[in-house]
Amino acid sequence: SQMALTDQTTGRYIEVNEAFLNTLGFSREEVLGKTATELNLFVDPQQRQDLLLRMRDQGFLRNEHVLVRAKTGEIRHGIFSAEFINTTEQKLLLTVMNDVTEKLQAEQRWQFALDGADEGVWDWDPQTNKVFYSKRWKSMLGYEDGEIGNTLEDWSSRVHRDDLPRVMQEVTRHLSGETPIYKSEHRILRKDGTYLWVLDSGKVMEWSEDKKPLRVIGTHKDISERKKAEDQLRQAFSSLEIRVAERTVELESAKLQAERALQSRDEFFSIASHELRTPLTSRSKAAVSLRSV
């Protein structure tokens, strides 16, 4: 924290800590005896005046977001608190600022990444069932940023009822530590009444000391085109199976007909062969006997 003591009467710095100097890039000699105005610290001078007026009215300030200017001109974000300290010798003002510039920049980069990502991002607190859904998560379902709440039910109520038991089973398995990640392919209802196929993935990022999940972060990805291709392939395969089955029946029928034809032919040649093997005299006697009749 960046701490400083100023004289209430003059507004001049009488003491600052090393964090104050390091954050703003000044030497102690450059600061002591100067005012914030002389150092050009506040980006918005009107904000400084408003803070002073509120200090006089209520005697303290807590967690005010201020913009301050470093010696180099760099703008820093701070969370600012202040209170009056009266001693027998002086009336002082103690100010404390926590620099949150890097944190805000990281959050801004994170938000930029979320807004530009192809996948929707969710960030779930299992203890409260509050969920952050990114703008992309919502837009994939056809919603504007403010049209969906921030509870788990805002997601679960949109999962297709035939898929929900399986999905919740996978969630429970992951929260209990059975699986390294949560993963599910399911349908989720869009604003226009149609269903979107998504690949939903997530992982517990924070655990309590008693092994309760505190934070789960994940994404959902549109896999509708893949599912459509799989359905088309499945239909084509089914159609092929039907054609193969029909062809198999045709071949079996042709085989049976051929076997019957071969059987008839064999019977014919068997009779003919028997006739040819019968002695000629026997056939002549048979013929005479027929004529005498």
GROMACS .gro file of C-alpha atoms in nm:
model
  293
    1SER     CA    1   0.000   0.000   0.000
    2GLN     CA    2   0.109   0.355  -0.076
    3MET     CA    3   0.079   0.561   0.246
    4ALA     CA    4   0.127   0.931   0.307
    5LEU     CA    5   0.082   1.187   0.582
    6THR     CA    6  -0.009   1.545   0.493
    7ASP     CA    7  -0.061   1.856   0.699
    8GLN     CA    8  -0.436   1.929   0.713
    9THR     CA    9  -0.376   2.301   0.707
   10THR     CA   10  -0.130   2.330   0.418
   11GLY     CA   11  -0.194   2.003   0.235
   12ARG     CA   12   0.183   1.944   0.214
   13TYR     CA   13   0.334   1.598   0.244
   14ILE     CA   14   0.530   1.546   0.565
   15GLU     CA   15   0.594   1.172   0.525
   16VAL     CA   16   0.548   0.900   0.259
   17ASN     CA   17   0.649   0.535   0.252
   18GLU     CA   18   0.872   0.357   0.000
   19ALA     CA   19   0.576   0.204  -0.183
   20PHE     CA   20   0.444   0.555  -0.252
   21LEU     CA   21   0.778   0.662  -0.398
   22ASN     CA   22   0.834   0.344  -0.599
   23THR     CA   23   0.484   0.340  -0.749
   24LEU     CA   24   0.485   0.705  -0.853
   25GLY     CA   25   0.854   0.730  -0.941
   26PHE     CA   26   0.948   1.024  -0.716
   27SER     CA   27   1.234   1.066  -0.474
   28ARG     CA   28   1.160   1.156  -0.113
   29GLU     CA   29   1.312   1.500  -0.165
   30GLU     CA   30   1.079   1.567  -0.457
   31VAL     CA   31   0.770   1.487  -0.251
   32LEU     CA   32   0.821   1.614   0.103
   33GLY     CA   33   0.697   1.969   0.148
   34LYS     CA   34   0.496   1.961  -0.175
   35THR     CA   35   0.121   1.930  -0.229
   36ALA     CA   36  -0.058   1.684  -0.455
   37THR     CA   37  -0.148   1.977  -0.679
   38GLU     CA   38   0.215   2.088  -0.710
   39LEU     CA   39   0.316   1.733  -0.799
   40ASN     CA   40   0.026   1.714  -1.049
   41LEU     CA   41  -0.077   1.379  -0.898
   42PHE     CA   42  -0.449   1.377  -0.960
   43VAL     CA   43  -0.547   1.322  -1.324
   44ASP     CA   44  -0.879   1.493  -1.255
   45PRO     CA   45  -0.833   1.796  -1.025
   46GLN     CA   46  -1.209   1.814  -0.974
   47GLN     CA   47  -1.203   1.464  -0.829
   48ARG     CA   48  -0.951   1.581  -0.570
   49GLN     CA   49  -1.176   1.872  -0.472
   50ASP     CA   50  -1.476   1.641  -0.440
   51LEU     CA   51  -1.277   1.404  -0.218
   52LEU     CA   52  -1.166   1.691   0.009
   53LEU     CA   53  -1.524   1.815   0.047
   54ARG     CA   54  -1.646   1.469   0.142
   55MET     CA   55  -1.360   1.434   0.388
   56ARG     CA   56  -1.469   1.752   0.562
   57ASP     CA   57  -1.830   1.632   0.576
   58GLN     CA   58  -1.782   1.275   0.702
   59GLY     CA   59  -1.427   1.273   0.836
   60PHE     CA   60  -1.305   0.975   0.631
   61LEU     CA   61  -1.304   0.809   0.287
   62ARG     CA   62  -1.313   0.440   0.205
   63ASN     CA   63  -1.226   0.254  -0.117
   64GLU     CA   64  -1.252   0.537  -0.366
   65HIS     CA   65  -1.131   0.467  -0.719
   66VAL     CA   66  -0.884   0.740  -0.814
   67LEU     CA   67  -0.660   0.806  -1.113
   68VAL     CA   68  -0.316   0.938  -1.027
   69ARG     CA   69  -0.027   1.043  -1.248
   70ALA     CA   70   0.326   0.911  -1.194
   71LYS     CA   71   0.631   1.130  -1.250
   72THR     CA   72   0.671   0.979  -1.597
   73GLY     CA   73   0.314   1.076  -1.686
   74GLU     CA   74   0.187   0.717  -1.664
   75ILE     CA   75  -0.169   0.692  -1.532
   76ARG     CA   76  -0.212   0.464  -1.232
   77HIS     CA   77  -0.536   0.327  -1.088
   78GLY     CA   78  -0.569   0.332  -0.711
   79ILE     CA   79  -0.819   0.236  -0.442
   80PHE     CA   80  -0.798   0.529  -0.204
   81SER     CA   81  -0.889   0.566   0.165
   82ALA     CA   82  -0.823   0.851   0.407
   83GLU     CA   83  -0.893   0.971   0.759
   84PHE     CA   84  -0.800   1.261   0.988
   85ILE     CA   85  -0.545   1.213   1.268
   86ASN     CA   86  -0.517   1.482   1.533
   87THR     CA   87  -0.216   1.499   1.762
   88THR     CA   88  -0.125   1.752   2.028
   89GLU     CA   89   0.114   1.911   1.782
   90GLN     CA   90  -0.049   1.875   1.439
   91LYS     CA   91  -0.363   1.796   1.251
   92LEU     CA   92  -0.275   1.531   0.997
   93LEU     CA   93  -0.441   1.349   0.710
   94LEU     CA   94  -0.348   0.983   0.660
   95THR     CA   95  -0.405   0.855   0.306
   96VAL     CA   96  -0.368   0.496   0.188
   97MET     CA   97  -0.379   0.386  -0.174
   98ASN     CA   98  -0.362   0.035  -0.314
   99ASP     CA   99  -0.236   0.039  -0.672
  100VAL     CA  100  -0.459  -0.188  -0.884
  101THR     CA  101  -0.331  -0.088  -1.228
  102GLU     CA  102  -0.190  -0.429  -1.322
  103LYS     CA  103  -0.498  -0.606  -1.191
  104LEU     CA  104  -0.731  -0.386  -1.393
  105GLN     CA  105  -0.519  -0.423  -1.703
  106ALA     CA  106  -0.519  -0.801  -1.662
  107GLU     CA  107  -0.898  -0.798  -1.622
  108GLN     CA  108  -0.932  -0.578  -1.928
  109ARG     CA  109  -0.712  -0.814  -2.131
  110TRP     CA  110  -0.914  -1.109  -1.999
  111GLN     CA  111  -1.241  -0.938  -2.092
  112PHE     CA  112  -1.105  -0.854  -2.436
  113ALA     CA  113  -1.005  -1.215  -2.485
  114LEU     CA  114  -1.347  -1.333  -2.371
  115ASP     CA  115  -1.534  -1.098  -2.602
  116GLY     CA  116  -1.323  -1.198  -2.902
  117ALA     CA  117  -1.315  -1.572  -2.839
  118ASP     CA  118  -1.507  -1.822  -3.049
  119GLU     CA  119  -1.596  -2.017  -2.737
  120GLY     CA  120  -1.830  -1.902  -2.462
  121VAL     CA  121  -1.669  -1.881  -2.117
  122TRP     CA  122  -1.832  -1.948  -1.780
  123ASP     CA  123  -1.699  -1.903  -1.428
  124TRP     CA  124  -1.901  -2.082  -1.157
  125ASP     CA  125  -1.900  -2.058  -0.777
  126PRO     CA  126  -2.048  -2.395  -0.664
  127GLN     CA  127  -2.100  -2.267  -0.309
  128THR     CA  128  -2.341  -1.991  -0.418
  129ASN     CA  129  -2.433  -2.123  -0.766
  130LYS     CA  130  -2.354  -1.780  -0.908
  131VAL     CA  131  -2.207  -1.795  -1.259
  132PHE     CA  132  -2.033  -1.540  -1.478
  133TYR     CA  133  -2.128  -1.596  -1.843
  134SER     CA  134  -1.921  -1.415  -2.105
  135LYS     CA  135  -2.083  -1.204  -2.375
  136ARG     CA  136  -1.983  -1.467  -2.630
  137TRP     CA  137  -2.146  -1.742  -2.421
  138LYS     CA  138  -2.472  -1.548  -2.434
  139SER     CA  139  -2.450  -1.440  -2.798
  140MET     CA  140  -2.399  -1.802  -2.906
  141LEU     CA  141  -2.749  -1.862  -2.769
  142GLY     CA  142  -2.886  -1.550  -2.936
  143TYR     CA  143  -2.899  -1.329  -2.625
  144GLU     CA  144  -2.770  -0.981  -2.551
  145ASP     CA  145  -2.547  -0.931  -2.248
  146GLY     CA  146  -2.826  -0.828  -2.010
  147GLU     CA  147  -3.083  -1.088  -2.117
  148ILE     CA  148  -2.950  -1.381  -1.911
  149GLY     CA  149  -2.899  -1.390  -1.535
  150ASN     CA  150  -2.599  -1.512  -1.338
  151THR     CA  151  -2.719  -1.834  -1.176
  152LEU     CA  152  -2.656  -2.199  -1.253
  153GLU     CA  153  -3.025  -2.239  -1.337
  154ASP     CA  154  -2.984  -1.991  -1.624
  155TRP     CA  155  -2.774  -2.266  -1.783
  156SER     CA  156  -2.937  -2.587  -1.656
  157SER     CA  157  -3.290  -2.474  -1.746
  158ARG     CA  158  -3.179  -2.444  -2.110
  159VAL     CA  159  -3.010  -2.785  -2.137
  160HIS     CA  160  -3.228  -3.030  -2.332
  161ARG     CA  161  -3.428  -3.235  -2.080
  162ASP     CA  162  -3.318  -3.561  -2.244
  163ASP     CA  163  -2.952  -3.460  -2.200
  164LEU     CA  164  -2.970  -3.300  -1.854
  165PRO     CA  165  -2.946  -3.616  -1.635
  166ARG     CA  166  -2.633  -3.730  -1.821
  167VAL     CA  167  -2.481  -3.381  -1.806
  168MET     CA  168  -2.541  -3.339  -1.433
  169GLN     CA  169  -2.393  -3.681  -1.373
  170GLU     CA  170  -2.071  -3.568  -1.544
  171VAL     CA  171  -2.069  -3.246  -1.340
  172THR     CA  172  -2.112  -3.441  -1.015
  173ARG     CA  173  -1.839  -3.687  -1.108
  174HIS     CA  174  -1.593  -3.405  -1.168
  175LEU     CA  175  -1.682  -3.214  -0.849
  176SER     CA  176  -1.628  -3.533  -0.650
  177GLY     CA  177  -1.282  -3.574  -0.801
  178GLU     CA  178  -1.360  -3.878  -1.016
  179THR     CA  179  -1.257  -3.711  -1.342
  180PRO     CA  180  -0.969  -3.469  -1.418
  181ILE     CA  181  -1.199  -3.246  -1.624
  182TYR     CA  182  -1.570  -3.212  -1.684
  183LYS     CA  183  -1.675  -3.268  -2.044
  184SER     CA  184  -2.016  -3.309  -2.206
  185GLU     CA  185  -2.174  -3.290  -2.551
  186HIS     CA  186  -2.535  -3.177  -2.523
  187ARG     CA  187  -2.808  -2.958  -2.666
  188ILE     CA  188  -2.886  -2.618  -2.522
  189LEU     CA  189  -3.188  -2.401  -2.599
  190ARG     CA  190  -3.140  -2.081  -2.796
  191LYS     CA  191  -3.355  -1.769  -2.771
  192ASP     CA  192  -3.529  -1.850  -3.102
  193GLY     CA  193  -3.646  -2.189  -2.972
  194THR     CA  194  -3.391  -2.400  -3.160
  195TYR     CA  195  -3.125  -2.615  -2.994
  196LEU     CA  196  -2.750  -2.569  -3.029
  197TRP     CA  197  -2.514  -2.864  -2.992
  198VAL     CA  198  -2.221  -2.765  -2.767
  199LEU     CA  199  -1.910  -2.925  -2.627
  200ASP     CA  200  -1.906  -2.812  -2.264
  201SER     CA  201  -1.576  -2.842  -2.076
  202GLY     CA  202  -1.461  -2.725  -1.735
  203LYS     CA  203  -1.225  -2.778  -1.444
  204VAL     CA  204  -1.222  -2.700  -1.072
  205MET     CA  205  -0.961  -2.426  -1.025
  206GLU     CA  206  -0.989  -2.372  -0.648
  207TRP     CA  207  -1.059  -2.611  -0.360
  208SER     CA  208  -1.128  -2.536   0.005
  209GLU     CA  209  -0.923  -2.696   0.280
  210ASP     CA  210  -1.200  -2.951   0.333
  211LYS     CA  211  -1.194  -3.039  -0.039
  212LYS     CA  212  -1.501  -2.848  -0.149
  213PRO     CA  213  -1.490  -2.691  -0.498
  214LEU     CA  214  -1.479  -2.312  -0.476
  215ARG     CA  215  -1.439  -2.212  -0.840
  216VAL     CA  216  -1.498  -2.391  -1.170
  217ILE     CA  217  -1.403  -2.232  -1.502
  218GLY     CA  218  -1.501  -2.368  -1.842
  219THR     CA  219  -1.615  -2.306  -2.196
  220HIS     CA  220  -1.880  -2.420  -2.438
  221LYS     CA  221  -1.805  -2.464  -2.806
  222ASP     CA  222  -2.048  -2.483  -3.096
  223ILE     CA  223  -2.028  -2.834  -3.246
  224SER     CA  224  -2.351  -2.819  -3.448
  225GLU     CA  225  -2.174  -2.859  -3.784
  226ARG     CA  226  -1.985  -3.162  -3.657
  227LYS     CA  227  -2.305  -3.317  -3.525
  228LYS     CA  228  -2.477  -3.247  -3.856
  229ALA     CA  229  -2.193  -3.418  -4.045
  230GLU     CA  230  -2.209  -3.714  -3.805
  231ASP     CA  231  -2.585  -3.746  -3.864
  232GLN     CA  232  -2.536  -3.734  -4.239
  233LEU     CA  233  -2.264  -4.000  -4.215
  234ARG     CA  234  -2.485  -4.212  -3.991
  235GLN     CA  235  -2.776  -4.183  -4.237
  236ALA     CA  236  -2.548  -4.268  -4.528
  237PHE     CA  237  -2.412  -4.570  -4.342
  238SER     CA  238  -2.765  -4.681  -4.253
  239SER     CA  239  -2.871  -4.645  -4.616
  240LEU     CA  240  -2.565  -4.845  -4.722
  241GLU     CA  241  -2.651  -5.118  -4.473
  242ILE     CA  242  -3.004  -5.137  -4.616
  243ARG     CA  243  -2.869  -5.162  -4.971
  244VAL     CA  244  -2.619  -5.429  -4.867
  245ALA     CA  245  -2.897  -5.624  -4.695
  246GLU     CA  246  -3.119  -5.597  -5.003
  247ARG     CA  247  -2.832  -5.708  -5.226
  248THR     CA  248  -2.760  -5.997  -4.991
  249VAL     CA  249  -3.122  -6.114  -5.024
  250GLU     CA  250  -3.097  -6.087  -5.402
  251LEU     CA  251  -2.776  -6.290  -5.405
  252GLU     CA  252  -2.924  -6.555  -5.175
  253SER     CA  253  -3.227  -6.581  -5.405
  254ALA     CA  254  -3.006  -6.611  -5.714
  255LYS     CA  255  -2.794  -6.871  -5.539
  256LEU     CA  256  -3.104  -7.075  -5.450
  257GLN     CA  257  -3.231  -7.056  -5.807
  258ALA     CA  258  -2.891  -7.165  -5.940
  259GLU     CA  259  -2.879  -7.454  -5.695
  260ARG     CA  260  -3.226  -7.566  -5.808
  261ALA     CA  261  -3.122  -7.540  -6.174
  262LEU     CA  262  -2.812  -7.745  -6.104
  263GLN     CA  263  -3.018  -8.004  -5.922
  264SER     CA  264  -3.260  -8.036  -6.217
  265ARG     CA  265  -2.972  -8.064  -6.457
  266ASP     CA  266  -2.807  -8.336  -6.250
  267GLU     CA  267  -3.132  -8.532  -6.235
  268PHE     CA  268  -3.172  -8.507  -6.615
  269PHE     CA  269  -2.819  -8.624  -6.684
  270SER     CA  270  -2.858  -8.907  -6.431
  271ILE     CA  271  -3.166  -9.042  -6.616
  272ALA     CA  272  -3.003  -8.998  -6.956
  273SER     CA  273  -2.691  -9.177  -6.838
  274HIS     CA  274  -2.897  -9.469  -6.711
  275GLU     CA  275  -3.072  -9.499  -7.042
  276LEU     CA  276  -2.748  -9.502  -7.229
  277ARG     CA  277  -2.604  -9.774  -7.007
  278THR     CA  278  -2.905 -10.014  -7.065
  279PRO     CA  279  -2.805 -10.306  -7.312
  280LEU     CA  280  -2.940 -10.280  -7.670
  281THR     CA  281  -3.089 -10.640  -7.667
  282SER     CA  282  -3.299 -10.556  -7.369
  283ARG     CA  283  -3.429 -10.250  -7.543
  284SER     CA  284  -3.502 -10.459  -7.863
  285LYS     CA  285  -3.694 -10.723  -7.669
  286ALA     CA  286  -3.888 -10.456  -7.504
  287ALA     CA  287  -3.970 -10.308  -7.840
  288VAL     CA  288  -4.084 -10.650  -7.984
  289SER     CA  289  -4.301 -10.709  -7.685
  290LEU     CA  290  -4.461 -10.375  -7.741
  291ARG     CA  291  -4.530 -10.451  -8.108
  292SER     CA  292  -4.685 -10.791  -8.032
  293VAL     CA  293  -4.924 -10.622  -7.801
   0.00000   0.00000   0.00000
